[in-house]
Amino acid sequence: MKLLLPLAATLTLGASAQSLWYDKPAARWEEALPIGNGSLGAMIHGGIAKEHIQFNEQTLWTGDEIQMGNYQPFGDLFFDFSETGEPTAYRRELSLDDAVHRVTYTSGGTTFTREAFSSHPAQLMVFRFTADKPGALRGKLRLTDMHGAPIRADGRSITATGKLDNGLEYQSTVLVLHEGGSVKPDGQALAIDAADQLTVLLSADTSFSNSPARKWRGPHPAKDIESRLKAAAATTYEKLKAEHLADHRALYHRVKIDLGPARDEVPTSSRILEYRKSPTADPGLEAMLFQYGRYLMIGSSRPGGLPANLQGIWNKDMKPAWYSGYTTNINIEMNYWLAEPTNLAECHEPYFDWLRNLATVRKKNAQPAIATDKGWIAYSTNNPMGGNSTWGIHRPGSAWMTQHLWTRYEFSGDKDFLKNRAYPALKELVEYWESYLVEGPGGKLITPTGWSPEHGPVKGKDGKIRLVEGDRTPQPGASYDQQIVWDLFTNYIDAATELGIDAAYRDHVIGLRDRLLGPQIGKWGQIQEWMQDVDDPKDKHRHVSHLFAVHPGRQINPVATPELAKAAKVSLNARGDGGTGWSRAWKINFWARLADGDHAHRILHGLLTPQSGGNGGVYPNLFGAHPPFQIDGNFGATAGITEMLLQSHVRENGVHLIDLLPALPATWKNGSVTGLRARGGFEVDLAWRDGKLAKAVLRAPQGGKARVRANGKIETLTLAPGGTHTIP
Ligand code: FUC
């Protein structure tokens, strides 16, 4: 018999340091590398004579409770260096393990090093410039402001202070600490001469307050900025960095992953091109994409802040695509699929707060088109203040988004959260849908005005039905609405059962759920997207709204509903493996839920490959391409890889089925992952050999019960608080 390595040894063997690296500066924004502390972020270009740092702060929004507005870029920092000589040995890299960006190169016999990070504990960005010869740093430091605010250099700092049309006040201040040489104002810039080392601190903030009760406004940020800079200037670079590393690692290092050999020696821009040709040669790149999603989540979504928008927090455009907002018919939900299972529950919180604020504003500013007596409904595209684009009422959006509150409970077992946050949110929407549904054919309950984002069947003059992009003609009984309502009812029923309350209403909702028009199988064996069987097998639309029941819903799965699961595969095969970044990411999740790891991997390969013509894929900095950059492709890919390794959505009589390696592709022969979370309050480590589970460790900090499927066998597990179970 072959001896198996202990899990810890298995892990350290293949897990490589996760870094994106390049041998040239970024020539465009999609080659620059992101840092972020949840709210304050930058894209670093790594230029030699000119370093360009484009920065953002997540609350810099135009718009208000009514107007959509746009997420705004803040400004830039430019360093113009006056060095001579052709640089050699250039390398820039982003370490995901450390959340530190580094540039090194040699020029004129001097080796220069730059480090940068965005510190959550210190609430500012830190840029460190060093050289291996004294007095080698000279040049100019400039700050820009995207809204034309006055810029003032004073002593060792530069400040820009301005106000947007919606009254939002903002400020950015950069402060230079130098060892050796001099720093002096030079017009609006700072002139640096013969410095040995520089630490540059950048703080940027606004008067935004994340509260409708406070009308979204708090004090001018000047005071906070001053005290952050003062505190950071009073400490050392080493200390700032140590605090940053501890903070980042406490989240990031909860999960480690090894999917096989990693071509870390190849620059990332070439690595993705080689991977395109050889999909099995570099599973390490897939592991890096997985961790990149977690890195970007830590960098763009921290408690107390706003949720990650369509671009996380990283945006250079005054009018970004779709306002860089919160789109509710896939995008914002997809952003958060990874949060619970990849052990970043804290990062989920901004989304819950935003959802609560959106509901508050929707109820208060009931626009006639979406006024409701009970609950609330959303538009497709929203800003942080409950304002929206008027395109597209998205009736089931509130229910879909509220699924996340139930999911949080499933993972955490937090009864207070269930009782005080999830349950009331679910119940008011159940009541809304109870009043909104009507009787359709055969006495089934249907939505009278469904929509399958984002297209619909339209009858032409020739009498033929065609599927038209963006069509919003009401479609009674559309599968998307039906499936989301089923999910809402089911989550509500389970929540009431868990809390042991409202038994009579719960039983009534069970009755309603039984009467819902369910998924139907159409004439070519597909899941029908609409109540009428009008699906076109050639329809390649990017949305796959009618498979919500497969993922992120739980109405269809291969074991409980094999016929429907088969029909879902027919639909998916017809839709194809292409699409925008998020569309491909969703398809990874679908195929994982349908237990086809090889198909999921095929789609992952397409997603992680630069696509000519720009449909989906990634940019050189591994940002997901819609195009343009949309972060859902990154977050959704991480969620999809997780679903390939571990699933726990199936729930019977209050007990979750934890499925270990449900969709492992043949190409991930040997590997391991530690620290994933499963519903029911479990933490899971897995190691596999030759495509088979070799070892699993399940921990239940709070105790818990589950059924566990490993290598085809199911066992029931009950753990006391702090208990651990090992397989085999
Ligand atoms: C939805 C999608 C688009 C895009 C936008 C932000 O409307 O249909 O593809 O992702 O959101």
XYZ file of C-alpha atoms and ligand atoms in Angstrom:
739
model
C 0.000 0.000 0.000
C 1.187 3.488 -0.820
C 1.998 5.626 2.182
C 0.053 8.846 2.298
C 1.782 11.998 3.382
C 0.322 13.742 6.399
C -1.946 16.608 5.379
C 0.403 19.367 6.539
C 3.281 17.904 4.543
C 1.085 17.494 1.479
C 0.222 21.146 1.709
C 3.670 22.598 2.026
C 4.972 20.473 -0.844
C 3.217 22.191 -3.719
C 1.825 25.452 -2.349
C 3.758 28.163 -4.147
C 4.116 31.789 -3.168
C 1.341 33.633 -4.932
C 2.692 36.594 -6.876
C 1.769 38.290 -10.105
C 4.981 39.522 -11.663
C 6.191 41.285 -14.820
C 9.494 42.233 -16.384
C 8.188 45.547 -17.748
C 6.248 48.515 -16.385
C 2.526 48.602 -17.147
C 1.791 50.192 -20.513
C -1.922 50.559 -19.690
C -4.271 50.452 -16.743
C -5.159 46.793 -17.287
C -1.490 45.934 -16.803
C -1.123 47.946 -13.593
C -1.520 46.108 -10.288
C -4.135 46.761 -7.604
C -3.654 47.359 -3.907
C -6.514 48.154 -1.528
C -7.451 48.230 2.124
C -11.180 47.745 1.634
C -11.894 51.372 0.784
C -8.691 53.088 -0.379
C -7.055 51.546 -3.412
C -4.555 52.200 -6.157
C -3.382 50.881 -9.479
C 0.397 50.928 -9.630
C 2.044 51.147 -13.036
C 5.664 50.644 -11.971
C 7.184 53.087 -14.484
C 10.915 53.737 -14.225
C 11.414 57.428 -15.003
C 7.785 58.106 -14.154
C 5.838 56.114 -11.586
C 2.072 56.470 -11.956
C -0.221 55.560 -9.083
C -3.889 56.027 -9.920
C -5.981 55.973 -6.745
C -9.574 55.560 -5.606
C -11.607 55.805 -2.454
C -14.829 53.828 -2.509
C -17.205 56.559 -1.290
C -16.359 59.129 -3.972
C -19.696 58.966 -5.762
C -21.797 61.495 -7.612
C -25.576 60.948 -7.410
C -27.844 60.635 -4.403
C -30.927 58.724 -3.228
C -32.624 59.336 -6.555
C -29.959 60.013 -9.189
C -27.674 57.148 -10.085
C -24.447 59.150 -10.426
C -21.109 57.457 -11.112
C -18.321 55.983 -9.032
C -15.464 58.449 -9.436
C -11.713 58.166 -9.783
C -9.986 60.292 -7.101
C -6.614 61.300 -8.514
C -3.066 60.222 -9.259
C 0.336 60.377 -7.712
C 3.191 60.828 -10.122
C 6.867 60.459 -9.303
C 9.127 61.921 -11.952
C 12.584 60.561 -11.226
C 15.646 62.238 -12.598
C 17.862 59.206 -12.980
C 20.140 58.426 -15.823
C 21.167 55.172 -17.406
C 19.351 52.253 -18.992
C 17.626 50.205 -16.306
C 18.342 46.497 -16.030
C 16.964 43.643 -13.941
C 13.528 45.230 -13.815
C 10.847 43.352 -11.917
C 7.505 44.425 -10.552
C 5.327 42.124 -8.554
C 2.265 41.936 -6.417
C 2.536 39.459 -3.592
C -0.909 38.160 -2.714
C 0.465 36.601 0.464
C 1.620 40.000 1.719
C -0.610 42.428 -0.208
C 2.568 44.337 -1.000
C 3.582 45.656 -4.423
C 7.309 45.776 -5.232
C 9.390 47.258 -8.019
C 13.120 46.649 -8.306
C 15.584 47.619 -11.009
C 19.168 48.734 -11.447
C 20.028 51.970 -13.139
C 23.399 53.700 -13.430
C 24.886 51.130 -11.060
C 22.289 51.752 -8.342
C 19.570 49.283 -7.401
C 16.256 50.904 -6.610
C 13.448 49.273 -4.646
C 9.901 50.480 -4.143
C 7.302 48.913 -1.921
C 3.646 49.862 -1.670
C 0.646 48.744 0.314
C -2.711 50.049 1.402
C -2.966 49.632 5.138
C -6.282 48.838 6.761
C -5.030 49.437 10.324
C -3.450 52.794 9.419
C -6.174 53.764 6.883
C -3.715 55.099 4.357
C -1.398 54.006 1.585
C 2.297 53.688 2.109
C 4.944 53.944 -0.612
C 8.538 53.282 0.259
C 11.457 54.193 -2.011
C 14.957 52.982 -1.289
C 18.259 52.679 -3.139
C 21.439 50.789 -2.336
C 23.525 53.979 -2.639
C 23.051 57.052 -0.461
C 21.518 60.207 -1.913
C 20.253 58.439 -5.042
C 16.590 59.494 -4.880
C 15.774 62.712 -6.656
C 12.839 63.937 -8.639
C 9.395 65.407 -8.345
C 6.246 64.195 -6.657
C 2.912 65.404 -8.014
C -0.666 64.903 -6.901
C -3.602 65.298 -9.288
C -7.307 65.602 -8.634
C -9.857 64.315 -11.121
C -12.368 67.050 -10.293
C -10.104 70.050 -10.629
C -9.754 70.782 -6.924
C -7.101 73.321 -5.945
C -3.806 71.616 -5.138
C -1.431 73.030 -2.567
C 2.095 71.948 -1.662
C 3.178 72.959 1.801
C 6.286 71.836 3.672
C 6.512 68.117 2.949
C 2.903 67.583 1.911
C 0.509 68.187 -0.969
C -3.254 68.487 -0.459
C -6.226 68.608 -2.825
C -9.602 69.548 -1.317
C -12.820 69.691 -3.270
C -16.559 69.222 -3.361
C -18.764 67.343 -5.808
C -22.071 68.729 -7.108
C -23.985 66.505 -4.699
C -22.292 68.238 -1.755
C -19.824 65.441 -1.043
C -16.610 66.943 0.325
C -13.349 65.172 -0.199
C -9.650 65.533 0.331
C -6.436 63.777 -0.531
C -3.148 64.516 1.211
C 0.260 63.097 0.520
C 3.034 63.441 3.070
C 6.702 62.718 2.360
C 9.075 61.507 5.071
C 12.665 61.449 3.931
C 15.978 60.226 5.227
C 18.865 62.283 3.881
C 18.664 64.991 1.212
C 15.805 67.461 1.046
C 12.110 67.788 0.249
C 10.768 71.213 -0.737
C 7.636 72.608 -2.347
C 8.045 73.392 -6.021
C 4.837 75.025 -7.216
C 2.076 72.467 -6.618
C 4.639 69.645 -6.436
C 7.382 68.543 -4.069
C 10.984 68.513 -5.204
C 13.083 65.742 -3.747
C 16.828 65.969 -3.845
C 19.511 63.447 -2.917
C 17.346 61.495 -0.486
C 18.520 58.094 0.796
C 15.037 56.765 1.472
C 11.511 58.075 1.184
C 8.283 57.011 2.836
C 5.311 58.567 1.116
C 1.940 58.413 2.869
C -1.304 59.016 0.998
C -4.616 59.480 2.732
C -7.817 60.216 0.805
C -11.346 60.327 2.092
C -14.746 61.973 1.767
C -17.558 63.272 3.962
C -19.703 60.257 3.015
C -21.551 58.578 5.851
C -23.005 55.138 5.186
C -26.366 55.994 6.686
C -29.657 57.172 5.188
C -30.626 58.520 8.641
C -27.641 60.880 8.461
C -28.537 61.772 4.895
C -25.281 60.124 3.765
C -23.103 62.911 5.083
C -20.635 63.163 7.920
C -17.885 65.626 8.794
C -15.308 66.928 6.336
C -12.517 64.328 6.141
C -9.680 66.811 6.837
C -9.421 65.975 10.546
C -9.321 62.210 10.061
C -6.757 62.567 7.302
C -4.577 64.727 9.500
C -4.685 62.373 12.456
C -3.989 59.296 10.295
C -0.978 60.965 8.714
C 0.262 62.170 12.067
C -0.011 58.728 13.626
C 1.728 57.068 10.683
C 4.492 59.692 10.585
C 5.168 59.084 14.268
C 5.879 55.413 13.727
C 8.351 53.623 11.453
C 7.941 52.124 8.009
C 8.780 48.703 9.454
C 6.034 49.033 12.034
C 3.444 50.194 9.484
C 4.354 47.262 7.295
C 4.274 44.739 10.134
C 0.778 45.908 11.138
C -0.380 45.717 7.549
C 1.016 42.207 7.081
C -0.608 40.966 10.277
C -3.957 42.443 9.266
C -3.879 41.054 5.711
C -2.551 37.652 6.646
C -5.165 37.156 9.363
C -7.746 37.014 6.548
C -5.835 35.830 3.515
C -3.968 32.926 5.105
C -7.112 31.257 6.373
C -7.231 29.402 3.073
C -4.310 27.745 1.328
C -4.607 25.954 -1.962
C -2.449 23.718 -4.107
C -3.858 22.499 -7.416
C -0.602 21.143 -8.825
C 2.512 22.409 -10.610
C 2.911 26.184 -10.869
C 4.958 28.023 -13.486
C 5.906 30.793 -11.084
C 9.146 31.485 -12.949
C 7.260 32.857 -15.974
C 6.077 36.507 -15.960
C 2.305 36.552 -15.513
C 1.635 38.232 -18.875
C 3.464 35.423 -20.723
C 2.178 32.802 -18.336
C -1.450 33.375 -19.309
C -0.525 33.106 -23.000
C 1.292 29.821 -22.455
C -1.598 28.559 -20.376
C -3.947 29.350 -23.257
C -2.047 26.851 -25.392
C -1.650 24.239 -22.723
C -4.604 24.110 -20.354
C -3.152 21.441 -18.085
C 0.450 22.637 -17.742
C -0.080 25.277 -15.072
C -2.764 24.510 -12.491
C -0.758 26.842 -10.253
C -2.124 29.728 -12.318
C -5.655 28.545 -11.532
C -4.751 28.445 -7.838
C -3.454 31.985 -8.171
C -6.703 33.141 -9.791
C -8.552 31.554 -6.872
C -6.449 33.447 -4.351
C -6.570 36.644 -6.416
C -10.345 36.695 -5.953
C -9.847 36.486 -2.196
C -7.128 39.139 -2.339
C -9.413 41.496 -4.255
C -12.253 40.880 -1.800
C -10.025 41.720 1.180
C -8.896 44.799 -0.734
C -12.353 46.110 -1.615
C -14.829 45.072 1.078
C -14.219 45.544 4.787
C -16.677 45.919 7.668
C -18.103 49.422 7.953
C -17.457 50.246 4.306
C -19.311 49.867 1.038
C -19.530 46.568 -0.796
C -17.253 45.864 -3.745
C -18.821 47.566 -6.763
C -18.647 46.437 -10.376
C -14.903 47.159 -10.347
C -14.319 46.522 -6.661
C -12.846 49.914 -5.791
C -10.513 50.264 -8.787
C -11.703 52.686 -11.436
C -10.011 55.268 -13.630
C -13.019 56.594 -15.555
C -15.323 59.547 -14.796
C -18.116 57.659 -16.545
C -17.259 54.010 -15.965
C -19.239 51.253 -17.663
C -22.574 50.743 -15.885
C -21.571 53.526 -13.467
C -19.291 50.993 -11.730
C -22.346 50.467 -9.562
C -24.290 47.628 -8.017
C -26.162 45.599 -10.618
C -28.642 43.235 -9.065
C -29.421 40.651 -11.722
C -26.173 38.714 -11.242
C -23.216 41.014 -10.618
C -23.432 42.139 -6.996
C -24.582 38.694 -5.878
C -21.735 37.002 -7.727
C -19.295 39.376 -6.038
C -20.178 37.791 -2.720
C -20.525 34.089 -3.551
C -16.985 33.521 -2.369
C -17.244 35.366 0.939
C -18.562 32.603 3.217
C -17.037 29.445 1.684
C -13.566 30.956 1.279
C -13.512 32.077 4.891
C -13.911 35.833 4.454
C -17.204 36.229 6.303
C -16.246 39.708 7.586
C -15.915 40.914 4.007
C -19.577 39.985 3.425
C -20.786 42.578 5.922
C -20.641 45.715 3.743
C -23.054 43.963 1.385
C -25.568 43.354 4.176
C -25.357 47.000 5.253
C -25.789 48.226 1.700
C -28.783 45.924 1.267
C -30.401 47.266 4.412
C -29.814 50.842 3.256
C -31.204 50.077 -0.188
C -34.342 48.581 1.360
C -34.734 51.633 3.612
C -34.502 54.045 0.704
C -36.750 51.950 -1.539
C -39.481 51.933 1.102
C -39.091 55.642 1.783
C -38.773 56.963 -1.768
C -41.317 54.622 -3.289
C -41.236 55.585 -6.936
C -44.685 54.856 -8.413
C -43.343 52.159 -10.734
C -41.943 50.128 -7.869
C -44.115 51.147 -4.901
C -45.179 48.142 -2.818
C -47.425 47.705 0.236
C -45.139 45.058 1.609
C -41.410 44.502 1.299
C -39.576 46.322 -1.469
C -38.258 45.797 -4.956
C -35.158 47.040 -6.701
C -34.045 48.380 -10.015
C -31.323 46.642 -11.947
C -28.560 49.159 -11.249
C -28.024 51.029 -7.996
C -25.554 53.284 -6.234
C -24.505 53.218 -2.534
C -27.296 55.642 -1.538
C -30.298 53.800 -2.922
C -30.316 55.870 -6.111
C -30.733 53.964 -9.331
C -30.694 53.959 -13.067
C -34.304 53.828 -14.215
C -33.559 51.143 -16.774
C -35.029 47.875 -15.715
C -37.238 47.212 -12.737
C -35.823 44.035 -11.325
C -38.681 42.612 -9.322
C -37.080 39.457 -7.869
C -33.761 41.251 -7.229
C -34.545 41.975 -3.582
C -35.288 38.302 -2.985
C -32.115 37.161 -4.706
C -29.994 39.592 -2.719
C -31.662 38.578 0.529
C -30.642 34.969 -0.087
C -27.221 36.063 1.182
C -28.602 36.748 4.665
C -29.868 33.202 4.890
C -26.552 31.907 3.516
C -24.678 33.813 6.212
C -26.774 31.983 8.804
C -26.198 28.612 7.166
C -22.447 29.063 7.361
C -22.244 30.678 10.775
C -25.177 29.249 12.706
C -25.546 32.739 14.172
C -29.097 32.698 15.592
C -29.053 36.403 16.524
C -28.249 37.308 12.957
C -30.956 34.944 11.721
C -33.571 36.349 14.077
C -32.777 40.039 13.835
C -31.484 40.513 10.303
C -32.260 37.598 8.026
C -35.712 36.584 9.202
C -37.463 39.972 9.021
C -35.850 40.641 5.623
C -37.019 37.284 4.275
C -40.501 37.549 5.744
C -41.399 40.935 4.294
C -40.415 39.694 0.845
C -42.399 36.480 1.256
C -45.407 38.645 2.113
C -44.746 40.800 -0.922
C -44.635 37.812 -3.251
C -47.661 36.236 -1.641
C -49.632 39.324 -2.575
C -48.054 39.657 -6.022
C -48.355 36.127 -7.411
C -51.422 35.238 -9.455
C -53.079 32.016 -10.525
C -51.843 30.841 -13.879
C -52.600 27.812 -16.034
C -53.616 24.761 -14.016
C -54.031 26.832 -10.860
C -50.271 27.242 -10.518
C -48.963 30.398 -8.865
C -47.003 32.567 -11.255
C -45.509 36.006 -11.401
C -47.703 38.142 -13.684
C -44.718 40.183 -14.913
C -41.638 37.997 -15.153
C -38.353 38.816 -16.829
C -35.439 36.615 -17.762
C -32.446 38.933 -17.590
C -31.623 40.166 -20.094
C -33.650 39.195 -23.102
C -37.106 38.025 -24.033
C -39.298 36.449 -26.715
C -40.939 38.909 -29.090
C -43.399 37.983 -31.837
C -42.462 39.594 -35.162
C -44.814 40.691 -37.972
C -44.140 37.351 -39.637
C -45.652 35.660 -36.570
C -42.315 34.147 -35.607
C -40.954 34.469 -32.072
C -37.453 35.852 -31.724
C -35.365 36.439 -28.616
C -34.520 40.094 -28.350
C -31.605 41.475 -26.305
C -32.753 43.683 -23.439
C -36.458 43.178 -24.142
C -38.577 43.966 -21.094
C -42.023 42.811 -22.185
C -43.610 41.229 -19.089
C -43.350 37.462 -19.241
C -45.798 35.842 -16.828
C -44.308 32.778 -15.177
C -40.711 33.393 -16.387
C -38.523 30.695 -14.849
C -36.078 33.141 -13.308
C -38.753 34.813 -11.181
C -40.369 31.476 -10.324
C -37.089 29.952 -9.169
C -36.053 32.940 -7.098
C -39.449 32.997 -5.394
C -39.122 29.261 -4.689
C -35.728 29.932 -3.151
C -37.073 32.818 -1.062
C -39.982 30.724 0.215
C -37.665 27.823 1.017
C -35.183 30.026 2.866
C -38.048 31.571 4.787
C -39.514 28.169 5.672
C -36.120 26.924 6.870
C -35.503 30.120 8.831
C -38.869 29.900 10.617
C -38.168 26.260 11.425
C -34.700 27.037 12.795
C -36.091 29.788 15.001
C -39.171 27.775 15.989
C -41.476 30.714 15.271
C -44.451 31.613 13.046
C -45.356 27.952 12.521
C -48.785 28.707 11.066
C -47.482 31.190 8.516
C -44.583 28.910 7.681
C -47.016 26.067 6.922
C -49.027 28.455 4.810
C -45.845 29.338 2.850
C -45.111 25.634 2.396
C -48.526 25.447 0.738
C -47.734 28.428 -1.479
C -44.402 26.947 -2.495
C -46.111 23.696 -3.500
C -48.382 25.662 -5.798
C -45.589 27.586 -7.567
C -45.114 26.809 -11.228
C -41.875 24.841 -11.127
C -39.113 24.279 -13.683
C -40.454 22.784 -16.902
C -38.630 20.632 -19.415
C -39.189 21.815 -22.980
C -39.314 20.260 -26.408
C -35.579 19.865 -26.933
C -35.021 18.537 -23.420
C -34.008 21.911 -21.981
C -35.107 23.780 -18.872
C -37.611 26.271 -20.219
C -36.554 29.841 -19.796
C -40.135 31.049 -20.235
C -43.524 29.608 -19.382
C -44.090 28.927 -23.086
C -41.694 26.542 -24.721
C -40.003 29.110 -26.970
C -36.318 28.552 -26.162
C -33.975 28.670 -29.110
C -31.233 26.023 -28.982
C -28.967 28.520 -30.769
C -29.455 31.190 -28.093
C -26.009 32.042 -26.693
C -27.170 34.832 -24.388
C -24.646 35.625 -21.637
C -27.227 35.372 -18.862
C -28.361 31.920 -17.825
C -31.132 33.219 -15.602
C -33.341 30.134 -15.892
C -30.700 27.990 -14.182
C -30.811 29.989 -10.964
C -32.325 26.826 -9.467
C -29.000 25.020 -10.060
C -26.828 27.824 -8.712
C -27.031 29.852 -6.539
C -30.429 28.259 -5.852
C -30.939 24.746 -4.553
C -34.102 23.608 -6.293
C -32.323 21.447 -8.873
C -29.537 18.971 -8.135
C -28.402 15.707 -9.713
C -29.475 13.534 -6.772
C -32.878 14.915 -5.737
C -34.057 16.036 -9.211
C -32.029 14.040 -11.759
C -34.370 14.758 -14.694
C -34.200 18.488 -14.144
C -30.429 18.312 -13.665
C -30.187 16.531 -17.008
C -32.312 19.216 -18.638
C -30.114 21.899 -17.063
C -27.120 20.297 -18.789
C -28.968 20.416 -22.104
C -29.610 24.145 -21.575
C -26.020 24.806 -20.575
C -24.554 22.877 -23.481
C -26.746 24.877 -25.841
C -25.681 28.180 -24.284
C -22.053 27.169 -24.874
C -18.868 27.712 -22.920
C -18.197 31.328 -23.906
C -19.497 34.641 -22.678
C -18.497 37.658 -20.665
C -16.255 37.213 -17.620
C -19.125 36.763 -15.192
C -21.053 34.577 -17.623
C -18.139 32.146 -17.802
C -17.716 32.338 -14.033
C -21.378 31.458 -13.488
C -20.972 28.500 -15.862
C -18.083 27.156 -13.767
C -20.438 27.202 -10.776
C -23.232 25.525 -12.766
C -21.070 22.688 -14.036
C -19.586 22.181 -10.595
C -23.082 21.869 -9.142
C -23.922 19.420 -11.920
C -20.870 17.407 -10.836
C -18.971 17.767 -14.115
C -15.517 18.918 -13.042
C -13.980 18.565 -16.486
C -16.577 20.816 -18.063
C -16.179 23.320 -15.227
C -12.433 23.268 -15.842
C -12.865 23.808 -19.574
C -14.781 26.986 -18.800
C -12.250 28.055 -16.185
C -9.601 27.730 -18.868
C -11.540 30.049 -21.175
C -12.043 32.546 -18.381
C -8.361 32.626 -17.429
C -7.234 33.153 -21.007
C -6.978 36.466 -22.821
C -9.808 36.331 -25.374
C -9.327 37.847 -28.772
C -12.249 40.113 -29.609
C -12.513 40.699 -25.898
C -15.409 38.469 -24.946
C -14.621 37.397 -21.406
C -11.191 36.245 -20.328
C -8.625 38.159 -18.319
C -6.347 41.154 -18.800
C -2.584 40.926 -18.197
C -3.143 41.908 -14.548
C -5.643 39.028 -14.225
C -8.561 41.417 -13.878
C -11.671 39.808 -15.352
C -12.773 41.165 -18.705
C -16.462 41.684 -19.409
C -15.094 43.664 -21.300
C -14.242 46.195 -19.923
C -12.878 45.142 -16.541
C -15.604 43.817 -14.263
C -14.594 42.271 -10.980
C -17.459 39.757 -10.875
C -15.472 37.544 -13.265
C -12.716 37.332 -10.654
C -14.972 36.793 -7.663
C -17.204 34.356 -9.543
C -14.203 32.301 -10.665
C -13.003 31.932 -7.077
C -16.491 30.864 -6.055
C -16.601 28.391 -8.941
C -13.275 26.776 -8.059
C -14.581 26.440 -4.509
C -17.753 24.719 -5.742
C -15.564 22.253 -7.638
C -13.827 21.277 -4.394
C -16.549 21.531 -1.783
C -20.310 21.935 -1.764
C -22.799 22.126 1.069
C -25.987 23.661 -0.365
C -28.116 20.511 -0.221
C -30.088 20.533 3.018
C -32.497 17.900 4.298
C -34.361 18.161 7.583
C -32.059 20.937 8.661
C -28.883 18.937 8.016
C -26.444 19.885 5.268
C -24.778 17.462 2.922
C -21.082 18.344 2.789
C -19.825 17.030 -0.518
C -16.031 16.634 -0.678
C -14.500 17.011 -4.150
C -17.874 16.929 -5.944
C -16.452 18.126 -9.287
C -12.715 17.512 -9.325
C -11.405 17.761 -12.903
C -9.023 15.062 -14.135
C -6.301 17.670 -14.572
C -6.113 18.451 -10.838
C -4.570 15.073 -10.094
C -2.972 15.786 -6.745
C -3.651 18.742 -4.557
C -4.999 20.160 -1.363
C -6.925 23.006 0.144
C -7.242 24.073 3.754
C -9.583 26.394 5.588
C -12.656 26.337 3.348
C -15.989 26.622 5.108
C -19.094 24.511 4.686
C -22.666 25.244 5.723
C -23.575 23.934 9.136
C -20.597 25.644 10.795
C -17.730 23.501 9.489
C -14.201 24.271 8.414
C -12.750 21.807 5.942
C -9.256 20.760 4.818
C -8.919 18.381 1.878
C -6.063 16.571 0.197
C -6.353 14.363 -2.852
C -4.134 11.920 -4.706
C -4.699 10.542 -8.214
C -8.066 12.248 -8.350
C -9.353 10.643 -5.140
C -9.864 12.130 -1.745
C -6.845 11.085 0.344
C -7.605 12.918 3.517
C -10.167 15.311 4.925
C -10.340 17.152 8.215
C -13.629 18.702 9.322
C -13.687 21.065 12.285
C -16.772 22.463 13.978
C -15.794 25.358 16.257
C -19.407 25.669 17.478
C -20.177 21.973 17.080
C -22.453 20.710 14.346
C -24.182 17.945 12.483
C -23.791 17.105 8.824
C -23.871 14.328 6.314
C -20.520 14.048 4.586
C -19.965 12.535 1.147
C -16.421 11.356 0.509
C -15.352 9.121 -2.385
C -18.987 8.230 -3.070
C -19.891 7.213 0.495
C -22.108 9.208 2.809
C -21.683 9.217 6.577
C -23.435 11.188 9.281
C -21.276 13.313 11.495
C -22.031 14.941 14.840
C -19.320 17.048 16.406
C -19.209 18.679 19.830
C -18.015 22.315 19.984
C -14.361 22.383 18.972
C -14.621 18.840 17.616
C -12.621 17.492 14.688
C -13.312 14.603 12.370
C -10.729 13.076 10.069
C -11.302 10.963 6.959
C -10.112 8.270 6.566
C -25.863 43.236 -16.480
C -25.245 42.376 -17.568
C -24.193 43.068 -18.330
C -23.244 43.771 -17.395
C -23.996 44.680 -16.464
C -23.126 45.352 -15.457
O -26.751 44.151 -16.999
O -26.215 41.921 -18.468
O -23.524 42.082 -19.082
O -22.513 42.839 -16.646
O -24.935 43.951 -15.749
